[in-house]
Coordinates of C-alpha atoms and ligand atoms in Angstrom, one line a residue:
Chain J
M1 CA 0.0 0.0 0.0
F2 CA 2.8 2.4 0.6
Q3 CA 4.4 2.1 -2.8
N4 CA 1.6 4.4 -4.0
V5 CA 2.4 7.2 -1.5
G6 CA 4.4 9.0 -4.1
E7 CA 1.6 8.8 -6.6
M8 CA -0.9 10.0 -4.0
A9 CA 1.3 12.9 -3.1
L10 CA 1.4 13.9 -6.7
L11 CA -2.3 13.6 -7.1
F12 CA -2.8 15.8 -4.0
W13 CA -0.3 18.3 -5.3
R14 CA -2.1 18.5 -8.7
A15 CA -5.5 18.9 -7.0
I16 CA -4.1 21.7 -4.9
L17 CA -2.8 23.5 -8.0
A18 CA -6.2 23.0 -9.5
L19 CA -8.1 24.4 -6.5
P20 CA -9.0 27.6 -8.3
V21 CA -11.3 25.5 -10.6
A22 CA -13.4 24.6 -7.6
W23 CA -15.3 27.8 -8.1
R24 CA -16.2 26.8 -11.6
Q25 CA -17.1 23.3 -10.4
R26 CA -19.2 24.7 -7.5
R27 CA -22.3 22.9 -8.6
K28 CA -20.5 19.6 -8.3
V29 CA -19.0 20.6 -5.0
F30 CA -22.5 21.4 -3.6
E31 CA -23.8 18.1 -5.0
Q32 CA -21.1 16.1 -3.3
F33 CA -21.4 18.2 -0.1
F34 CA -25.1 17.5 0.3
E35 CA -24.6 13.8 -0.6
I36 CA -22.1 13.5 2.2
G37 CA -24.5 15.3 4.6
N38 CA -27.5 13.2 3.5
A39 CA -25.6 10.0 3.7
S40 CA -24.0 10.5 7.0
L41 CA -25.8 12.9 9.3
L42 CA -28.0 10.4 11.0
M43 CA -25.2 7.9 11.3
V44 CA -22.9 10.5 12.8
C45 CA -25.6 11.4 15.4
L46 CA -26.2 7.8 16.4
L47 CA -22.5 6.9 16.5
S48 CA -21.3 9.9 18.4
F49 CA -24.1 9.8 21.0
F50 CA -23.2 6.2 21.9
I51 CA -19.5 6.9 21.8
G52 CA -20.1 9.6 24.4
A53 CA -22.3 7.3 26.3
V54 CA -19.8 4.4 26.4
I55 CA -16.9 6.6 27.4
A56 CA -18.9 8.0 30.3
L57 CA -19.8 4.4 31.2
Q58 CA -16.2 3.3 31.1
T59 CA -14.6 6.2 33.0
G60 CA -17.5 7.5 35.2
P61 CA -17.9 4.8 37.9
M62 CA -14.1 4.6 38.3
L63 CA -13.8 8.3 38.8
V64 CA -16.8 8.4 41.1
E65 CA -15.4 5.6 43.3
R66 CA -12.3 7.6 43.8
S67 CA -14.4 10.7 44.6
L68 CA -13.5 12.4 41.4
S69 CA -17.1 12.8 40.2
S70 CA -16.3 16.4 39.4
A71 CA -13.8 15.2 36.7
V72 CA -16.2 13.1 34.7
G73 CA -17.3 15.9 32.4
G74 CA -13.7 16.9 31.7
V75 CA -12.5 13.4 30.9
V76 CA -15.4 12.6 28.7
G77 CA -15.4 16.0 27.0
L78 CA -11.7 15.9 26.2
A79 CA -11.6 12.3 25.0
I80 CA -14.4 13.0 22.6
C81 CA -13.3 16.3 21.1
R82 CA -9.6 15.6 20.9
E83 CA -9.7 12.0 19.7
L84 CA -12.8 10.0 19.5
A85 CA -15.0 12.3 17.4
P86 CA -12.4 13.2 14.8
V87 CA -11.0 9.7 14.4
L88 CA -14.2 7.6 14.5
M89 CA -16.2 10.0 12.3
S90 CA -13.4 10.0 9.8
I91 CA -13.4 6.2 9.8
L92 CA -17.2 6.2 9.3
I93 CA -16.8 8.7 6.4
A94 CA -14.0 6.6 4.9
G95 CA -16.4 3.7 4.9
R96 CA -19.4 5.6 3.7
I97 CA -18.0 8.3 1.3
G98 CA -14.4 7.1 0.5
S99 CA -15.9 3.8 -0.8
A100 CA -18.4 5.7 -2.9
M101 CA -15.7 7.9 -4.4
A102 CA -13.5 4.9 -5.3
A103 CA -16.5 3.0 -6.8
E104 CA -17.7 5.9 -8.9
I105 CA -14.3 6.9 -10.2
G106 CA -13.3 3.3 -10.6
S107 CA -16.3 2.4 -12.7
M108 CA -15.7 5.6 -14.8
R109 CA -12.2 4.4 -15.4
V110 CA -13.2 0.8 -16.3
Y111 CA -16.0 1.9 -18.6
Q112 CA -13.7 4.4 -20.4
E113 CA -15.6 7.4 -19.2
I114 CA -12.3 8.9 -18.0
D115 CA -10.7 8.3 -21.4
A116 CA -13.7 10.0 -22.9
L117 CA -13.2 13.0 -20.6
R118 CA -9.6 13.2 -21.7
T119 CA -10.4 13.1 -25.4
M120 CA -12.7 16.1 -24.7
N121 CA -9.8 17.8 -23.1
I122 CA -11.5 17.8 -19.7
N123 CA -9.0 17.2 -16.9
P124 CA -10.2 14.3 -14.7
I125 CA -8.5 16.0 -11.7
H126 CA -10.5 19.2 -12.3
Y127 CA -13.7 17.4 -13.1
L128 CA -13.6 14.5 -10.6
V129 CA -11.0 15.0 -7.8
V130 CA -11.2 18.7 -7.0
P131 CA -15.0 18.7 -6.2
R132 CA -14.7 15.6 -4.1
L133 CA -11.7 16.9 -2.2
V134 CA -13.2 20.3 -1.5
S135 CA -16.6 19.0 -0.4
I136 CA -15.3 16.4 2.0
A137 CA -12.7 18.8 3.4
V138 CA -15.5 21.1 4.4
A139 CA -18.2 18.5 5.3
L140 CA -16.1 16.3 7.5
P141 CA -15.0 19.0 10.0
L142 CA -18.6 20.3 10.2
L143 CA -19.8 16.7 10.9
V144 CA -17.1 16.4 13.6
V145 CA -18.2 19.7 15.3
F146 CA -21.7 18.2 15.3
A147 CA -20.4 14.8 16.5
I148 CA -18.6 16.5 19.4
L149 CA -21.7 18.2 20.6
V150 CA -23.8 15.1 20.3
G151 CA -21.1 13.0 22.0
W152 CA -21.0 15.4 24.9
L153 CA -24.7 15.1 25.2
G154 CA -24.5 11.3 25.2
G155 CA -21.8 11.5 28.0
A156 CA -24.0 13.8 30.0
V157 CA -27.1 11.7 29.7
V158 CA -25.4 8.5 30.8
S159 CA -23.5 10.3 33.6
F160 CA -26.8 11.5 34.9
S161 CA -28.9 8.4 34.4
N162 CA -26.5 5.7 35.3
D163 CA -26.8 4.7 39.0
R164 CA -23.1 4.2 39.5
I165 CA -22.2 7.7 38.2
A166 CA -25.3 9.8 38.9
I167 CA -24.0 13.3 38.6
P168 CA -26.3 16.2 37.6
I169 CA -26.1 17.4 34.1
Q170 CA -25.0 20.9 35.2
T171 CA -22.1 19.5 37.1
F172 CA -21.0 17.5 34.1
Y173 CA -21.2 20.6 31.8
S174 CA -19.5 23.0 34.2
N175 CA -16.6 20.6 34.7
L176 CA -16.5 20.1 30.9
R177 CA -16.3 23.9 30.5
D178 CA -13.5 24.2 33.1
V179 CA -11.4 21.5 31.4
V180 CA -12.0 21.7 27.7
V181 CA -10.8 24.9 26.0
V182 CA -11.6 26.1 22.5
K183 CA -8.2 25.0 21.4
D184 CA -9.0 21.3 22.2
V185 CA -12.1 21.5 19.9
L186 CA -10.2 23.2 17.2
N187 CA -7.4 20.6 17.4
G188 CA -10.0 17.9 16.9
V189 CA -11.6 19.7 14.0
F190 CA -8.3 20.4 12.4
K191 CA -7.4 16.7 12.6
S192 CA -10.6 15.8 10.9
F193 CA -9.8 18.3 8.1
V194 CA -6.5 16.5 7.5
F195 CA -8.3 13.1 7.6
A196 CA -10.8 14.3 5.0
I197 CA -7.9 15.1 2.7
V198 CA -6.5 11.6 3.3
I199 CA -9.8 10.0 2.5
A200 CA -10.3 12.0 -0.7
V201 CA -6.8 11.5 -2.0
V202 CA -6.6 7.8 -1.2
S203 CA -10.1 7.0 -2.6
C204 CA -9.7 9.1 -5.7
H205 CA -6.3 7.6 -6.3
Q206 CA -7.7 4.1 -6.0
G207 CA -10.5 4.9 -8.3
L208 CA -8.3 6.5 -11.0
T209 CA -5.9 3.5 -10.9
T210 CA -8.5 0.8 -11.1
R211 CA -7.3 -2.1 -13.3
D212 CA -8.6 -5.4 -14.7
G213 CA -12.1 -4.4 -15.6
P214 CA -15.2 -4.5 -13.4
R215 CA -13.6 -7.0 -11.0
G216 CA -11.1 -4.3 -10.2
I217 CA -13.7 -1.9 -8.9
G218 CA -14.4 -4.1 -5.8
R219 CA -10.7 -4.3 -5.1
S220 CA -10.3 -0.5 -5.4
V221 CA -13.2 0.1 -3.0
T222 CA -11.7 -2.2 -0.3
K223 CA -8.3 -0.8 -0.7
A224 CA -9.6 2.8 -0.5
V225 CA -11.4 2.1 2.8
V226 CA -8.7 0.0 4.4
N227 CA -5.8 2.3 3.3
S228 CA -7.7 5.4 4.4
I229 CA -8.2 4.0 7.9
V230 CA -4.7 2.8 8.3
I231 CA -3.3 6.2 7.2
I232 CA -5.8 8.1 9.3
V233 CA -4.6 6.2 12.4
I234 CA -0.9 6.8 11.6
V235 CA -1.4 10.5 10.8
D236 CA -3.5 10.8 13.9
Y237 CA -0.5 9.8 16.0
I238 CA 1.8 12.2 14.2
L239 CA -0.7 15.1 14.4
T240 CA -1.4 14.5 18.1
R241 CA 2.2 14.6 18.9
A242 CA 2.7 17.8 17.0
L243 CA -0.5 19.5 18.3
L244 CA 0.2 18.5 21.9
G245 CA 3.8 19.8 21.4
A246 CA 5.0 16.6 23.1
Chain L
M1 CA -15.8 8.4 -53.5
T2 CA -17.2 11.9 -52.9
S3 CA -15.7 15.2 -53.9
K4 CA -15.0 17.3 -50.9
A5 CA -16.7 20.7 -51.0
N6 CA -14.2 22.3 -48.8
H7 CA -11.3 21.4 -46.6
R8 CA -11.5 24.4 -44.4
S9 CA -11.5 22.7 -41.1
G10 CA -10.2 19.2 -41.6
V11 CA -6.8 18.5 -40.1
G12 CA -4.4 15.7 -41.1
L13 CA -2.5 13.2 -39.1
Q14 CA 1.0 11.7 -39.6
V15 CA 2.0 8.5 -38.0
R16 CA 5.8 7.7 -37.9
G17 CA 7.3 4.5 -36.8
L18 CA 4.7 3.8 -34.2
R19 CA 5.4 0.9 -31.9
R20 CA 3.8 -0.1 -28.7
S21 CA 4.2 -3.1 -26.3
L22 CA 1.6 -3.9 -23.8
G23 CA 1.9 -6.6 -21.2
G24 CA 5.2 -7.8 -22.6
Q25 CA 3.8 -8.3 -26.1
E26 CA 4.3 -6.0 -29.1
I27 CA 0.8 -5.0 -30.2
L28 CA 1.8 -2.2 -32.7
R29 CA 4.8 -3.2 -34.7
G30 CA 6.0 -0.2 -36.6
L31 CA 3.2 1.7 -38.3
D32 CA 3.7 4.5 -40.8
F33 CA 0.9 6.3 -42.6
D34 CA -0.7 9.7 -43.2
V35 CA -4.3 10.6 -43.0
R36 CA -5.0 13.5 -45.3
P37 CA -7.0 16.5 -44.3
G38 CA -10.7 16.0 -45.0
E39 CA -10.6 12.4 -46.0
I40 CA -12.4 9.4 -44.6
F41 CA -9.7 6.9 -43.7
V42 CA -10.8 3.5 -42.7
I43 CA -8.7 1.1 -40.7
M44 CA -9.8 -2.5 -41.2
G45 CA -8.5 -5.7 -39.6
P46 CA -9.6 -8.8 -37.7
S47 CA -10.4 -8.7 -34.0
G48 CA -7.4 -8.4 -31.8
S49 CA -5.2 -6.9 -34.6
G50 CA -4.6 -3.8 -32.6
K51 CA -7.1 -1.4 -34.1
S52 CA -8.5 0.0 -30.8
V53 CA -5.0 0.3 -29.3
L54 CA -3.9 2.2 -32.5
L55 CA -6.8 4.6 -32.1
R56 CA -6.0 5.3 -28.5
H57 CA -2.5 6.3 -29.6
L58 CA -3.8 8.4 -32.4
I59 CA -5.9 10.6 -30.0
G60 CA -3.1 10.8 -27.5
L61 CA -4.6 8.6 -24.7
E62 CA -1.5 6.4 -24.8
T63 CA 2.2 7.0 -25.2
P64 CA 4.0 5.0 -27.9
S65 CA 7.0 2.9 -27.0
E66 CA 8.6 4.3 -30.1
G67 CA 7.6 6.6 -32.9
E68 CA 5.3 9.6 -33.0
I69 CA 1.9 10.8 -34.0
Q70 CA 1.6 14.3 -35.4
V71 CA -1.3 16.5 -36.0
D72 CA -0.5 19.1 -38.5
G73 CA 3.2 18.6 -37.8
Q74 CA 3.0 18.8 -34.0
S75 CA 3.1 15.8 -31.7
I76 CA -0.3 14.9 -30.4
L77 CA 1.2 14.6 -26.9
A78 CA 2.7 18.1 -27.0
E79 CA 1.3 20.6 -24.5
G80 CA -1.7 22.5 -25.9
V81 CA -2.3 20.5 -29.0
M82 CA -5.6 19.2 -27.7
N83 CA -6.6 22.8 -27.0
K84 CA -5.6 24.0 -30.5
Y85 CA -7.4 21.4 -32.5
R86 CA -10.8 20.1 -31.9
I87 CA -10.5 16.3 -31.9
A88 CA -13.3 13.9 -31.0
M89 CA -13.5 10.2 -30.4
V90 CA -16.5 7.8 -30.5
F91 CA -15.5 4.9 -28.3
Q92 CA -16.4 1.3 -29.2
S93 CA -18.7 1.1 -26.1
G94 CA -19.7 4.8 -26.4
G95 CA -17.9 6.1 -23.4
L96 CA -20.9 8.1 -22.2
L97 CA -20.8 9.4 -18.6
N98 CA -23.4 7.2 -16.9
S99 CA -24.0 9.7 -14.1
L100 CA -25.1 12.4 -16.6
T101 CA -28.2 12.6 -18.8
V102 CA -28.1 12.2 -22.5
G103 CA -28.4 15.9 -23.0
E104 CA -25.6 16.7 -20.4
N105 CA -23.4 14.1 -22.2
V106 CA -23.9 15.7 -25.6
G107 CA -23.3 19.2 -24.2
L108 CA -20.4 18.2 -21.9
Y109 CA -17.6 19.7 -24.0
L110 CA -19.4 23.0 -24.5
T111 CA -20.4 23.2 -20.8
E112 CA -17.0 22.3 -19.3
H113 CA -15.1 24.7 -21.6
Q114 CA -17.8 27.3 -21.2
L115 CA -18.0 27.9 -25.0
K116 CA -21.6 28.8 -25.1
T117 CA -24.5 30.0 -23.0
P118 CA -26.7 27.3 -21.5
E119 CA -29.5 28.2 -23.9
E120 CA -27.2 27.9 -26.9
I121 CA -25.9 24.6 -25.6
A122 CA -29.4 23.3 -25.2
R123 CA -30.1 24.2 -28.8
V124 CA -26.9 22.5 -30.1
V125 CA -27.7 19.4 -28.1
A126 CA -31.2 19.2 -29.5
E127 CA -29.9 19.7 -33.0
K128 CA -27.1 17.0 -32.7
L129 CA -29.5 14.5 -31.2
E130 CA -31.9 15.1 -34.0
D131 CA -29.0 14.5 -36.5
V132 CA -28.5 11.0 -35.1
G133 CA -32.2 10.3 -35.0
L134 CA -32.7 10.6 -31.2
K135 CA -34.8 13.7 -31.0
G136 CA -36.2 14.5 -27.6
T137 CA -34.0 12.0 -25.6
E138 CA -32.2 14.8 -23.7
G139 CA -33.6 13.8 -20.3
K140 CA -32.9 10.1 -20.5
M141 CA -30.1 8.4 -18.6
P142 CA -27.6 6.4 -20.7
S143 CA -28.6 3.2 -18.8
E144 CA -32.1 3.5 -20.3
L145 CA -30.8 3.3 -23.8
S146 CA -29.9 0.3 -26.0
G147 CA -26.3 -0.2 -27.1
G148 CA -27.0 1.2 -30.5
M149 CA -28.7 4.3 -29.1
R150 CA -25.8 4.9 -26.8
K151 CA -23.4 4.8 -29.7
R152 CA -25.5 7.3 -31.5
V153 CA -25.5 9.6 -28.5
A154 CA -21.7 9.2 -28.5
I155 CA -21.7 10.3 -32.1
A156 CA -23.9 13.3 -31.2
R157 CA -21.5 14.2 -28.4
A158 CA -18.6 14.1 -30.8
L159 CA -20.5 16.2 -33.3
A160 CA -21.2 18.8 -30.7
I161 CA -17.5 19.4 -30.4
E162 CA -17.5 20.5 -34.1
P163 CA -14.4 18.5 -34.6
Q164 CA -11.7 18.9 -37.2
L165 CA -10.6 15.3 -36.7
I166 CA -12.9 12.6 -35.5
F167 CA -12.1 9.0 -34.6
Y168 CA -14.7 6.2 -34.6
D169 CA -14.1 2.9 -33.0
E170 CA -16.4 0.3 -34.6
P171 CA -19.2 2.8 -35.1
T172 CA -21.7 0.2 -36.4
S173 CA -20.7 -2.9 -34.4
E174 CA -23.7 -3.0 -32.2
L175 CA -26.3 -1.6 -34.7
D176 CA -28.9 -3.3 -36.8
P177 CA -28.3 -3.1 -40.5
L178 CA -30.6 -0.2 -41.0
S179 CA -29.1 1.9 -38.3
S180 CA -25.6 1.0 -39.6
V181 CA -26.5 2.5 -42.9
V182 CA -27.8 5.7 -41.2
I183 CA -24.6 6.0 -39.2
A184 CA -22.5 5.4 -42.3
E185 CA -24.4 8.1 -44.2
E186 CA -24.0 10.4 -41.2
I187 CA -20.2 9.8 -41.2
A188 CA -20.0 10.5 -44.9
S189 CA -22.3 13.6 -44.9
L190 CA -20.5 15.1 -41.9
N191 CA -17.3 14.7 -43.8
E192 CA -18.8 16.6 -46.8
R193 CA -20.6 19.2 -44.8
I194 CA -17.9 20.4 -42.5
G195 CA -14.8 18.9 -44.1
V196 CA -13.8 17.0 -41.0
T197 CA -11.2 14.4 -41.3
S198 CA -12.6 11.0 -40.2
V199 CA -10.6 8.0 -39.1
V200 CA -13.0 5.0 -38.8
V201 CA -12.0 1.6 -37.4
S202 CA -14.2 -1.2 -38.5
H203 CA -14.3 -4.8 -39.5
D204 CA -17.5 -4.1 -41.4
R205 CA -16.4 -4.5 -45.0
E206 CA -19.5 -3.0 -46.6
L207 CA -19.4 0.1 -44.4
S208 CA -15.7 0.5 -45.0
F209 CA -15.7 0.3 -48.7
G210 CA -18.9 2.3 -48.9
I211 CA -17.6 5.4 -47.3
A212 CA -13.8 5.2 -47.4
D213 CA -11.6 7.5 -49.4
R214 CA -8.7 5.3 -48.4
V215 CA -8.4 2.0 -46.5
A216 CA -5.6 0.5 -44.5
V217 CA -5.8 -3.2 -43.6
I218 CA -3.9 -4.1 -40.5
N219 CA -3.1 -7.4 -39.0
E220 CA -1.0 -8.3 -36.0
G221 CA 0.1 -4.7 -35.5
R222 CA 1.3 -4.1 -39.1
I223 CA -0.2 -2.4 -42.1
I224 CA -0.5 -5.0 -44.8
T225 CA -2.0 -2.8 -47.4
I226 CA -3.1 0.8 -47.8
G227 CA -4.8 2.6 -50.6
T228 CA -8.1 3.5 -52.2
P229 CA -10.9 0.9 -51.9
A230 CA -10.3 -0.1 -55.5
E231 CA -6.5 -0.5 -54.9
V232 CA -7.1 -2.5 -51.7
R233 CA -9.5 -4.8 -53.5
R234 CA -6.8 -5.5 -56.1
S235 CA -4.2 -6.2 -53.5
P236 CA -2.4 -9.5 -54.3
D237 CA -1.8 -10.2 -50.6
P238 CA -3.5 -13.4 -49.7
M239 CA -4.2 -12.3 -46.2
V240 CA -6.1 -9.2 -47.5
Q241 CA -8.0 -11.3 -50.0
E242 CA -9.0 -13.7 -47.4
F243 CA -10.1 -11.0 -45.1
L244 CA -12.1 -9.3 -47.9
T245 CA -13.8 -12.3 -49.3
A246 CA -14.3 -14.5 -46.2
G247 CA -17.9 -15.5 -45.9
F248 CA -20.0 -18.1 -44.1
K249 CA -20.5 -21.1 -46.3
R250 CA -23.1 -23.7 -45.4
P251 CA -21.5 -27.1 -45.1
A252 CA -22.6 -29.2 -48.1
T253 CA -25.3 -31.6 -47.0
V254 CA -25.2 -35.2 -48.2
Ligands
LIG1 N1 -3.9 -2.9 -21.8 C1 -3.6 -4.0 -22.4 N2 -2.6 -4.8 -21.9 C2 -2.2 -5.9 -22.6 N3 -2.7 -6.3 -23.8 C3 -3.6 -5.5 -24.4 C4 -4.1 -4.3 -23.7 N4 -5.0 -3.7 -24.6 C5 -5.1 -4.5 -25.6 N5 -4.2 -5.5 -25.6 C6 -4.1 -6.6 -26.6 O1 -3.8 -6.0 -27.8 C7 -4.4 -6.7 -28.9 C8 -5.2 -5.7 -29.7 O2 -6.3 -5.3 -29.0 P1 -7.3 -4.3 -29.7 O3 -6.6 -3.1 -30.2 O4 -8.4 -4.1 -28.7 O5 -7.9 -5.2 -30.9 P2 -9.0 -4.8 -32.0 O6 -8.3 -4.7 -33.3 O7 -10.0 -5.9 -31.9 O8 -9.6 -3.5 -31.6 C9 -5.2 -7.8 -28.2 O9 -4.5 -9.0 -28.4 C10 -5.3 -7.4 -26.8 O10 -5.3 -8.5 -26.0
LIG2 MG1 -11.5 -2.9 -30.9

């Protein structure tokens, strides 16, 4: 999978150089943007609510036993905004949107649609890659903001309703406000912006390099999702170190 | 065959020493020929002889292992050549964008290069679809069409580019005999009307000899004969003769 890193870097660079065409392709950017929203908003809600809930469940009783019930909001809040929301939402989007990107572009490649574009002097990077890159780079961070808020809510609800934690919602939120600063949220959102680029570049690259006819499309889709996830987790470590300054 | 009214827009093509290996096998084994501005040049040959691969090189989708293809003296792969000349290709399977409607497909070139206003584009699209006998199909999706109709949409899309050079890969291969004649007539009349240069790949002997100004017969990546239809018919090459005269013969019943 890493032998393609050079090709992907080149694709990314070409897409960056072509960014000014995004304005001309704005209709496609909006289409993609709403497709991402439509396809994932409900899933994001559900997923992030339960992630918040389970983190509260895992950490809450332990903190309460050690009379640290005032720390529950902070722990849950930080875990969600710094790490869980950006990473898990990106993985969800890799599965939901990255796969669609690889499948669409892969089938266009297999059925000579991309060749047809090239004979019409239409650059596939302008026409296919730029709109997808721009729309996911905007949509994923927004989804992550949303996921953070819903995740906090999930944490708060479980902390309040679970007998072994049982802290009032106000206490949860006031502790969360004391511990979590705006920078924590921004770090998480920034990470998801980088992950969005990873998903778009990896998936478009897989689509564009689909080989061996229709059978190859399935392989491209699988590789797009798996490679995106692996790279997201690795990049997450690197970014976390850089952002924490540690 | 026909006298060309004008050659104002047709552009010629020069192929020099073209070789290409794919998957460890030499598919194109040294091709040299010229396509003259405004003519209909037909490339014939059995399946697997390298016709489609040749066309992909001629339009600059592939890079030769050796040799060069020139449009009007400049390499087809040179920067800006595809901008300078209007070149179109009708793919063997049509090559329509399945996510776009028929109308959007036909207008794609004009839309993407912002050459006309949306109203003008709609007019051109309607006109080109009518030319290929598919009036009023703008709103359909390619998946709703038969193979033959898709090919005609692909031709309409190529016409909307107002090309100076147009490539057809097996334009009649999926069509019924009647539609084949319509398409053949369309290729010929387009050639006369706007003086476009046409390169047609086909193994349909009737079509080829019906519309060609010149014919090249290729086999195993080499040109075995090239000339006017009459010259090719007179070719002494046994392979050419076999290809031109082969026909299904009913086994004699006892
Ligand atoms: N991408 C490729 N890799 C390897 N071999 C190929 C490739 N494309 C075509 N070929 C081979 O080249 C030969 C000519 O193919 P093609 O040009 O499609 O024939 P046709 O004359 O029927 O259009 C065939 O033997 C085919 O298997
Ligand atoms: Mg072919």
